[in-house]
Amino acid sequence: MILHVLVTETLLYSLRHNRLVWILCLWVGLGLTACTPENFAPIPSQNWQGIDVRIETHPAPPVQGMNEIWVMLTDDRRRPVFDALVNLRATSVQDWQQGIQDGHTGVFRRAILVSDPQRQKIEVKLTRRGQDAILAFPMIGTPANSVQ
């Protein structure tokens, strides 16, 4: 116990009084953010009935096999929309899988099977106030610096 307190106090003192420790922490943090793949680009959002619909894949970019898909719904004032039903699938031959809402945050999650992330699209079926829509998203975004 005394050793634990001594080590903790020494570490806190080093962090408060040693610029080298702070520079090292900053350098490591910046290095970790540089680990994003060069070809990674966010998937463009879509709009339905005033709701901004965005998706993220985890991992990003998606891989063959199971991938977690996050569907994020926000209104025009960027507030979460949580009174919708969200279903997902990666191909039109797959059954719909209901997204699980993460509290009242407007984030719906579901793991789905992906066989070809380069060509498949994620289909999102939204139901809200008696109306539905199916939106199709590419699994991989287009890098901002690419020529089309």
Short mmCIF file of N, CA and C in Angstrom, two decimals:
data_model
loop_
_atom_site.label_atom_id
_atom_site.label_comp_id
_atom_site.label_asym_id
_atom_site.label_seq_id
_atom_site.Cartn_x
_atom_site.Cartn_y
_atom_site.Cartn_z
N MET A 1 0.82 -1.19 0.00
CA MET A 1 0.00 0.00 0.00
C MET A 1 0.87 1.26 0.00
N ILE A 2 1.87 1.27 0.85
CA ILE A 2 2.76 2.43 0.93
C ILE A 2 3.52 2.59 -0.39
N LEU A 3 3.95 1.46 -0.98
CA LEU A 3 4.65 1.50 -2.25
C LEU A 3 3.74 2.06 -3.34
N HIS A 4 2.49 1.66 -3.33
CA HIS A 4 1.52 2.15 -4.32
C HIS A 4 1.35 3.66 -4.22
N VAL A 5 1.22 4.18 -3.02
CA VAL A 5 1.08 5.62 -2.80
C VAL A 5 2.34 6.34 -3.23
N LEU A 6 3.49 5.79 -2.92
CA LEU A 6 4.76 6.40 -3.29
C LEU A 6 4.91 6.49 -4.82
N VAL A 7 4.59 5.40 -5.52
CA VAL A 7 4.69 5.39 -6.99
C VAL A 7 3.70 6.38 -7.60
N THR A 8 2.47 6.40 -7.08
CA THR A 8 1.46 7.31 -7.60
C THR A 8 1.87 8.77 -7.38
N GLU A 9 2.35 9.09 -6.21
CA GLU A 9 2.78 10.47 -5.93
C GLU A 9 3.96 10.87 -6.80
N THR A 10 4.89 9.95 -7.02
CA THR A 10 6.05 10.24 -7.87
C THR A 10 5.62 10.49 -9.31
N LEU A 11 4.68 9.68 -9.81
CA LEU A 11 4.19 9.86 -11.17
C LEU A 11 3.45 11.19 -11.32
N LEU A 12 2.62 11.53 -10.35
CA LEU A 12 1.90 12.81 -10.40
C LEU A 12 2.88 13.98 -10.34
N TYR A 13 3.91 13.89 -9.52
CA TYR A 13 4.91 14.95 -9.45
C TYR A 13 5.61 15.10 -10.80
N SER A 14 5.96 13.96 -11.41
CA SER A 14 6.64 14.00 -12.72
C SER A 14 5.76 14.67 -13.77
N LEU A 15 4.49 14.36 -13.77
CA LEU A 15 3.59 14.95 -14.75
C LEU A 15 3.43 16.45 -14.55
N ARG A 16 3.43 16.89 -13.29
CA ARG A 16 3.26 18.31 -13.00
C ARG A 16 4.52 19.13 -13.30
N HIS A 17 5.69 18.55 -13.13
CA HIS A 17 6.91 19.33 -13.18
C HIS A 17 7.88 18.95 -14.30
N ASN A 18 7.51 18.06 -15.15
CA ASN A 18 8.46 17.61 -16.16
C ASN A 18 7.89 17.83 -17.55
N ARG A 19 8.45 18.79 -18.26
CA ARG A 19 7.98 19.09 -19.62
C ARG A 19 8.23 17.93 -20.56
N LEU A 20 9.26 17.19 -20.33
CA LEU A 20 9.58 16.07 -21.20
C LEU A 20 8.46 15.02 -21.18
N VAL A 21 7.88 14.79 -20.02
CA VAL A 21 6.77 13.83 -19.92
C VAL A 21 5.59 14.34 -20.72
N TRP A 22 5.28 15.62 -20.63
CA TRP A 22 4.16 16.20 -21.39
C TRP A 22 4.42 16.14 -22.89
N ILE A 23 5.64 16.44 -23.30
CA ILE A 23 5.98 16.38 -24.72
C ILE A 23 5.86 14.94 -25.22
N LEU A 24 6.30 13.99 -24.43
CA LEU A 24 6.20 12.59 -24.80
C LEU A 24 4.73 12.16 -24.93
N CYS A 25 3.90 12.57 -23.98
CA CYS A 25 2.47 12.24 -24.05
C CYS A 25 1.83 12.84 -25.30
N LEU A 26 2.16 14.07 -25.62
CA LEU A 26 1.63 14.73 -26.81
C LEU A 26 2.10 14.01 -28.07
N TRP A 27 3.37 13.66 -28.12
CA TRP A 27 3.93 12.97 -29.27
C TRP A 27 3.26 11.62 -29.50
N VAL A 28 3.06 10.86 -28.43
CA VAL A 28 2.38 9.56 -28.54
C VAL A 28 0.94 9.75 -29.00
N GLY A 29 0.26 10.74 -28.45
CA GLY A 29 -1.12 11.00 -28.85
C GLY A 29 -1.24 11.36 -30.31
N LEU A 30 -0.37 12.23 -30.79
CA LEU A 30 -0.38 12.59 -32.21
C LEU A 30 -0.01 11.40 -33.08
N GLY A 31 0.88 10.58 -32.61
CA GLY A 31 1.26 9.40 -33.37
C GLY A 31 0.11 8.42 -33.51
N LEU A 32 -0.71 8.29 -32.47
CA LEU A 32 -1.85 7.38 -32.54
C LEU A 32 -2.90 7.87 -33.53
N THR A 33 -3.09 9.18 -33.63
CA THR A 33 -4.07 9.69 -34.58
C THR A 33 -3.59 9.52 -36.01
N ALA A 34 -2.32 9.36 -36.20
CA ALA A 34 -1.78 9.16 -37.55
C ALA A 34 -1.95 7.72 -38.01
N CYS A 35 -2.52 6.85 -37.19
CA CYS A 35 -2.69 5.45 -37.55
C CYS A 35 -3.92 5.20 -38.42
N THR A 36 -4.71 6.21 -38.70
CA THR A 36 -5.86 6.04 -39.57
C THR A 36 -5.37 5.74 -40.98
N PRO A 37 -5.97 4.73 -41.66
CA PRO A 37 -5.52 4.41 -43.01
C PRO A 37 -5.66 5.61 -43.94
N GLU A 38 -4.71 5.73 -44.88
CA GLU A 38 -4.73 6.85 -45.82
C GLU A 38 -5.98 6.86 -46.68
N ASN A 39 -6.48 5.67 -47.03
CA ASN A 39 -7.62 5.59 -47.94
C ASN A 39 -8.96 5.67 -47.21
N PHE A 40 -8.95 5.91 -45.91
CA PHE A 40 -10.20 5.98 -45.16
C PHE A 40 -10.88 7.32 -45.40
N ALA A 41 -12.19 7.25 -45.63
CA ALA A 41 -12.99 8.45 -45.78
C ALA A 41 -14.34 8.19 -45.15
N PRO A 42 -14.95 9.20 -44.53
CA PRO A 42 -16.27 8.99 -43.94
C PRO A 42 -17.31 8.71 -45.02
N ILE A 43 -18.33 7.98 -44.64
CA ILE A 43 -19.43 7.66 -45.55
C ILE A 43 -20.37 8.87 -45.54
N PRO A 44 -20.74 9.39 -46.71
CA PRO A 44 -21.60 10.58 -46.76
C PRO A 44 -22.95 10.33 -46.09
N SER A 45 -23.45 11.35 -45.40
CA SER A 45 -24.75 11.23 -44.73
C SER A 45 -25.87 11.44 -45.75
N GLN A 46 -27.08 11.07 -45.34
CA GLN A 46 -28.27 11.27 -46.15
C GLN A 46 -29.33 11.91 -45.27
N ASN A 47 -30.35 12.46 -45.91
CA ASN A 47 -31.41 13.14 -45.17
C ASN A 47 -32.75 12.49 -45.49
N TRP A 48 -33.56 12.27 -44.46
CA TRP A 48 -34.92 11.74 -44.63
C TRP A 48 -35.83 12.46 -43.65
N GLN A 49 -36.84 13.15 -44.17
CA GLN A 49 -37.82 13.87 -43.35
C GLN A 49 -37.15 14.79 -42.32
N GLY A 50 -36.13 15.50 -42.73
CA GLY A 50 -35.44 16.42 -41.83
C GLY A 50 -34.51 15.75 -40.85
N ILE A 51 -34.28 14.45 -41.01
CA ILE A 51 -33.38 13.72 -40.13
C ILE A 51 -32.08 13.46 -40.88
N ASP A 52 -30.97 13.83 -40.28
CA ASP A 52 -29.66 13.54 -40.84
C ASP A 52 -29.31 12.11 -40.44
N VAL A 53 -29.07 11.26 -41.43
CA VAL A 53 -28.78 9.84 -41.19
C VAL A 53 -27.33 9.60 -41.59
N ARG A 54 -26.51 9.22 -40.60
CA ARG A 54 -25.10 8.92 -40.84
C ARG A 54 -24.83 7.50 -40.40
N ILE A 55 -23.87 6.87 -41.06
CA ILE A 55 -23.45 5.54 -40.60
C ILE A 55 -21.95 5.52 -40.43
N GLU A 56 -21.52 4.63 -39.56
CA GLU A 56 -20.10 4.33 -39.37
C GLU A 56 -19.97 2.83 -39.35
N THR A 57 -18.85 2.33 -39.86
CA THR A 57 -18.56 0.90 -39.76
C THR A 57 -17.43 0.71 -38.77
N HIS A 58 -17.52 -0.36 -38.02
CA HIS A 58 -16.45 -0.70 -37.07
C HIS A 58 -16.09 -2.15 -37.29
N PRO A 59 -14.92 -2.46 -37.83
CA PRO A 59 -13.81 -1.56 -38.06
C PRO A 59 -14.06 -0.67 -39.28
N ALA A 60 -13.24 0.36 -39.39
CA ALA A 60 -13.32 1.27 -40.54
C ALA A 60 -11.95 1.30 -41.19
N PRO A 61 -11.85 1.01 -42.45
CA PRO A 61 -12.88 0.55 -43.36
C PRO A 61 -13.32 -0.88 -43.01
N PRO A 62 -14.53 -1.26 -43.48
CA PRO A 62 -15.06 -2.58 -43.14
C PRO A 62 -14.24 -3.71 -43.77
N VAL A 63 -14.36 -4.88 -43.17
CA VAL A 63 -13.64 -6.06 -43.64
C VAL A 63 -14.65 -7.18 -43.91
N GLN A 64 -14.20 -8.20 -44.59
CA GLN A 64 -15.06 -9.35 -44.82
C GLN A 64 -15.31 -10.05 -43.49
N GLY A 65 -16.56 -10.39 -43.23
CA GLY A 65 -16.94 -11.01 -41.96
C GLY A 65 -17.93 -10.11 -41.22
N MET A 66 -17.98 -10.26 -39.91
CA MET A 66 -18.92 -9.47 -39.10
C MET A 66 -18.34 -8.07 -38.87
N ASN A 67 -19.18 -7.07 -39.09
CA ASN A 67 -18.81 -5.66 -38.87
C ASN A 67 -19.94 -5.01 -38.08
N GLU A 68 -19.58 -4.17 -37.14
CA GLU A 68 -20.60 -3.43 -36.40
C GLU A 68 -20.92 -2.16 -37.16
N ILE A 69 -22.20 -1.92 -37.36
CA ILE A 69 -22.66 -0.73 -38.07
C ILE A 69 -23.37 0.17 -37.06
N TRP A 70 -22.99 1.43 -37.06
CA TRP A 70 -23.66 2.43 -36.22
C TRP A 70 -24.47 3.33 -37.14
N VAL A 71 -25.74 3.50 -36.83
CA VAL A 71 -26.59 4.45 -37.55
C VAL A 71 -26.90 5.57 -36.57
N MET A 72 -26.57 6.80 -36.95
CA MET A 72 -26.76 7.96 -36.08
C MET A 72 -27.81 8.88 -36.69
N LEU A 73 -28.84 9.17 -35.93
CA LEU A 73 -29.94 10.01 -36.39
C LEU A 73 -29.97 11.30 -35.58
N THR A 74 -29.93 12.44 -36.28
CA THR A 74 -30.04 13.74 -35.62
C THR A 74 -31.00 14.61 -36.40
N ASP A 75 -31.67 15.53 -35.69
CA ASP A 75 -32.58 16.45 -36.37
C ASP A 75 -31.82 17.66 -36.88
N ASP A 76 -32.56 18.63 -37.43
CA ASP A 76 -31.90 19.80 -38.02
C ASP A 76 -31.18 20.67 -37.01
N ARG A 77 -31.45 20.49 -35.73
CA ARG A 77 -30.74 21.23 -34.68
C ARG A 77 -29.66 20.38 -34.02
N ARG A 78 -29.32 19.23 -34.66
CA ARG A 78 -28.28 18.31 -34.21
C ARG A 78 -28.64 17.59 -32.91
N ARG A 79 -29.93 17.53 -32.59
CA ARG A 79 -30.38 16.77 -31.43
C ARG A 79 -30.63 15.32 -31.85
N PRO A 80 -30.39 14.36 -30.95
CA PRO A 80 -30.60 12.96 -31.33
C PRO A 80 -32.07 12.65 -31.59
N VAL A 81 -32.32 11.84 -32.60
CA VAL A 81 -33.66 11.33 -32.90
C VAL A 81 -33.69 9.89 -32.41
N PHE A 82 -34.52 9.62 -31.41
CA PHE A 82 -34.53 8.29 -30.81
C PHE A 82 -35.88 7.60 -30.91
N ASP A 83 -36.86 8.23 -31.57
CA ASP A 83 -38.18 7.62 -31.68
C ASP A 83 -38.40 6.97 -33.05
N ALA A 84 -37.34 6.38 -33.59
CA ALA A 84 -37.42 5.70 -34.88
C ALA A 84 -37.04 4.24 -34.69
N LEU A 85 -37.50 3.42 -35.63
CA LEU A 85 -37.10 2.02 -35.67
C LEU A 85 -36.10 1.89 -36.81
N VAL A 86 -34.95 1.29 -36.54
CA VAL A 86 -33.87 1.18 -37.51
C VAL A 86 -33.58 -0.30 -37.74
N ASN A 87 -33.60 -0.71 -39.01
CA ASN A 87 -33.23 -2.07 -39.41
C ASN A 87 -32.11 -1.97 -40.44
N LEU A 88 -31.24 -2.98 -40.44
CA LEU A 88 -30.06 -2.97 -41.32
C LEU A 88 -29.92 -4.29 -42.04
N ARG A 89 -29.25 -4.22 -43.19
CA ARG A 89 -28.79 -5.42 -43.89
C ARG A 89 -27.72 -5.00 -44.89
N ALA A 90 -26.91 -5.98 -45.30
CA ALA A 90 -25.82 -5.67 -46.23
C ALA A 90 -26.16 -6.05 -47.67
N THR A 91 -27.15 -6.89 -47.87
CA THR A 91 -27.61 -7.23 -49.22
C THR A 91 -29.12 -7.41 -49.18
N SER A 92 -29.74 -7.29 -50.33
CA SER A 92 -31.19 -7.41 -50.38
C SER A 92 -31.68 -8.84 -50.14
N VAL A 93 -30.77 -9.82 -50.17
CA VAL A 93 -31.17 -11.20 -49.89
C VAL A 93 -31.08 -11.53 -48.40
N GLN A 94 -30.45 -10.68 -47.63
CA GLN A 94 -30.36 -10.91 -46.18
C GLN A 94 -31.65 -10.45 -45.52
N ASP A 95 -31.96 -11.06 -44.37
CA ASP A 95 -33.08 -10.59 -43.56
C ASP A 95 -32.70 -9.28 -42.89
N TRP A 96 -33.71 -8.46 -42.61
CA TRP A 96 -33.46 -7.23 -41.87
C TRP A 96 -33.07 -7.57 -40.45
N GLN A 97 -32.11 -6.82 -39.90
CA GLN A 97 -31.65 -6.96 -38.52
C GLN A 97 -31.93 -5.65 -37.79
N GLN A 98 -32.70 -5.72 -36.71
CA GLN A 98 -33.05 -4.50 -35.99
C GLN A 98 -31.85 -3.93 -35.25
N GLY A 99 -31.63 -2.62 -35.43
CA GLY A 99 -30.57 -1.94 -34.71
C GLY A 99 -30.96 -1.76 -33.25
N ILE A 100 -30.00 -1.90 -32.37
CA ILE A 100 -30.24 -1.74 -30.94
C ILE A 100 -29.87 -0.32 -30.56
N GLN A 101 -30.83 0.38 -29.97
CA GLN A 101 -30.60 1.78 -29.61
C GLN A 101 -29.70 1.88 -28.38
N ASP A 102 -28.77 2.80 -28.43
CA ASP A 102 -27.81 3.02 -27.35
C ASP A 102 -28.35 4.15 -26.46
N GLY A 103 -29.33 3.83 -25.63
CA GLY A 103 -29.97 4.86 -24.81
C GLY A 103 -30.80 5.78 -25.69
N HIS A 104 -31.00 7.01 -25.28
CA HIS A 104 -31.70 8.01 -26.09
C HIS A 104 -30.69 8.93 -26.78
N THR A 105 -29.67 8.33 -27.37
CA THR A 105 -28.60 9.09 -28.00
C THR A 105 -28.78 9.24 -29.50
N GLY A 106 -29.76 8.54 -30.07
CA GLY A 106 -29.93 8.57 -31.52
C GLY A 106 -28.94 7.68 -32.24
N VAL A 107 -28.25 6.81 -31.50
CA VAL A 107 -27.29 5.88 -32.11
C VAL A 107 -27.86 4.47 -32.01
N PHE A 108 -27.93 3.80 -33.16
CA PHE A 108 -28.44 2.44 -33.26
C PHE A 108 -27.30 1.57 -33.76
N ARG A 109 -27.08 0.41 -33.12
CA ARG A 109 -25.94 -0.45 -33.45
C ARG A 109 -26.43 -1.84 -33.83
N ARG A 110 -25.68 -2.45 -34.74
CA ARG A 110 -25.95 -3.84 -35.09
C ARG A 110 -24.75 -4.41 -35.82
N ALA A 111 -24.40 -5.64 -35.53
CA ALA A 111 -23.35 -6.34 -36.28
C ALA A 111 -24.03 -7.09 -37.42
N ILE A 112 -23.48 -6.92 -38.62
CA ILE A 112 -24.02 -7.62 -39.78
C ILE A 112 -22.89 -8.30 -40.54
N LEU A 113 -23.25 -9.34 -41.29
CA LEU A 113 -22.28 -10.10 -42.06
C LEU A 113 -22.01 -9.40 -43.38
N VAL A 114 -20.74 -9.14 -43.65
CA VAL A 114 -20.31 -8.48 -44.89
C VAL A 114 -19.45 -9.47 -45.66
N SER A 115 -19.83 -9.73 -46.92
CA SER A 115 -19.04 -10.65 -47.73
C SER A 115 -18.10 -9.92 -48.67
N ASP A 116 -18.50 -8.74 -49.17
CA ASP A 116 -17.66 -7.98 -50.09
C ASP A 116 -17.79 -6.49 -49.78
N PRO A 117 -16.96 -5.97 -48.88
CA PRO A 117 -17.11 -4.57 -48.47
C PRO A 117 -16.87 -3.57 -49.60
N GLN A 118 -16.16 -3.97 -50.65
CA GLN A 118 -15.89 -3.05 -51.76
C GLN A 118 -17.14 -2.80 -52.60
N ARG A 119 -18.00 -3.80 -52.73
CA ARG A 119 -19.15 -3.68 -53.63
C ARG A 119 -20.50 -3.60 -52.93
N GLN A 120 -20.59 -4.14 -51.73
CA GLN A 120 -21.88 -4.15 -51.05
C GLN A 120 -22.26 -2.77 -50.56
N LYS A 121 -23.55 -2.57 -50.39
CA LYS A 121 -24.08 -1.35 -49.79
C LYS A 121 -24.81 -1.74 -48.51
N ILE A 122 -24.81 -0.83 -47.57
CA ILE A 122 -25.58 -1.04 -46.35
C ILE A 122 -26.95 -0.44 -46.57
N GLU A 123 -27.98 -1.25 -46.40
CA GLU A 123 -29.34 -0.75 -46.52
C GLU A 123 -29.87 -0.48 -45.12
N VAL A 124 -30.41 0.72 -44.94
CA VAL A 124 -30.97 1.13 -43.65
C VAL A 124 -32.45 1.39 -43.86
N LYS A 125 -33.28 0.65 -43.14
CA LYS A 125 -34.73 0.84 -43.22
C LYS A 125 -35.16 1.61 -41.98
N LEU A 126 -35.73 2.79 -42.21
CA LEU A 126 -36.17 3.65 -41.12
C LEU A 126 -37.69 3.65 -41.06
N THR A 127 -38.23 3.56 -39.86
CA THR A 127 -39.67 3.67 -39.64
C THR A 127 -39.88 4.69 -38.54
N ARG A 128 -40.70 5.69 -38.86
CA ARG A 128 -40.98 6.74 -37.86
C ARG A 128 -42.33 7.36 -38.16
N ARG A 129 -43.18 7.43 -37.15
CA ARG A 129 -44.50 8.04 -37.25
C ARG A 129 -45.31 7.47 -38.42
N GLY A 130 -45.25 6.14 -38.57
CA GLY A 130 -46.04 5.47 -39.59
C GLY A 130 -45.50 5.52 -41.00
N GLN A 131 -44.33 6.10 -41.19
CA GLN A 131 -43.74 6.18 -42.53
C GLN A 131 -42.42 5.44 -42.54
N ASP A 132 -42.09 4.81 -43.69
CA ASP A 132 -40.80 4.14 -43.80
C ASP A 132 -40.05 4.59 -45.03
N ALA A 133 -38.76 4.33 -44.97
CA ALA A 133 -37.87 4.60 -46.10
C ALA A 133 -36.70 3.65 -46.01
N ILE A 134 -36.15 3.32 -47.18
CA ILE A 134 -34.94 2.50 -47.23
C ILE A 134 -33.86 3.36 -47.88
N LEU A 135 -32.77 3.55 -47.15
CA LEU A 135 -31.63 4.32 -47.65
C LEU A 135 -30.47 3.36 -47.87
N ALA A 136 -29.75 3.54 -48.97
CA ALA A 136 -28.59 2.70 -49.27
C ALA A 136 -27.32 3.53 -49.15
N PHE A 137 -26.38 3.01 -48.39
CA PHE A 137 -25.10 3.69 -48.16
C PHE A 137 -23.96 2.82 -48.68
N PRO A 138 -22.95 3.43 -49.31
CA PRO A 138 -21.77 2.63 -49.65
C PRO A 138 -21.06 2.24 -48.36
N MET A 139 -20.40 1.10 -48.37
CA MET A 139 -19.68 0.68 -47.16
C MET A 139 -18.41 1.46 -46.97
N ILE A 140 -17.86 1.95 -48.06
CA ILE A 140 -16.59 2.66 -48.00
C ILE A 140 -16.79 4.03 -48.60
N GLY A 141 -16.43 5.08 -47.87
CA GLY A 141 -16.55 6.45 -48.37
C GLY A 141 -15.52 6.73 -49.44
N THR A 142 -15.74 7.81 -50.16
CA THR A 142 -14.80 8.25 -51.20
C THR A 142 -13.84 9.24 -50.58
N PRO A 143 -12.53 8.99 -50.65
CA PRO A 143 -11.57 9.96 -50.09
C PRO A 143 -11.75 11.34 -50.72
N ALA A 144 -11.61 12.37 -49.93
CA ALA A 144 -11.81 13.74 -50.39
C ALA A 144 -10.83 14.13 -51.48
N ASN A 145 -9.65 13.53 -51.48
CA ASN A 145 -8.64 13.93 -52.46
C ASN A 145 -8.64 13.05 -53.70
N SER A 146 -9.66 12.18 -53.87
CA SER A 146 -9.68 11.32 -55.05
C SER A 146 -10.31 12.04 -56.23
N VAL A 147 -9.92 11.64 -57.42
CA VAL A 147 -10.46 12.21 -58.65
C VAL A 147 -11.54 11.27 -59.16
N GLN A 148 -12.71 11.82 -59.49
CA GLN A 148 -13.80 10.97 -59.96
C GLN A 148 -14.04 11.12 -61.42
#
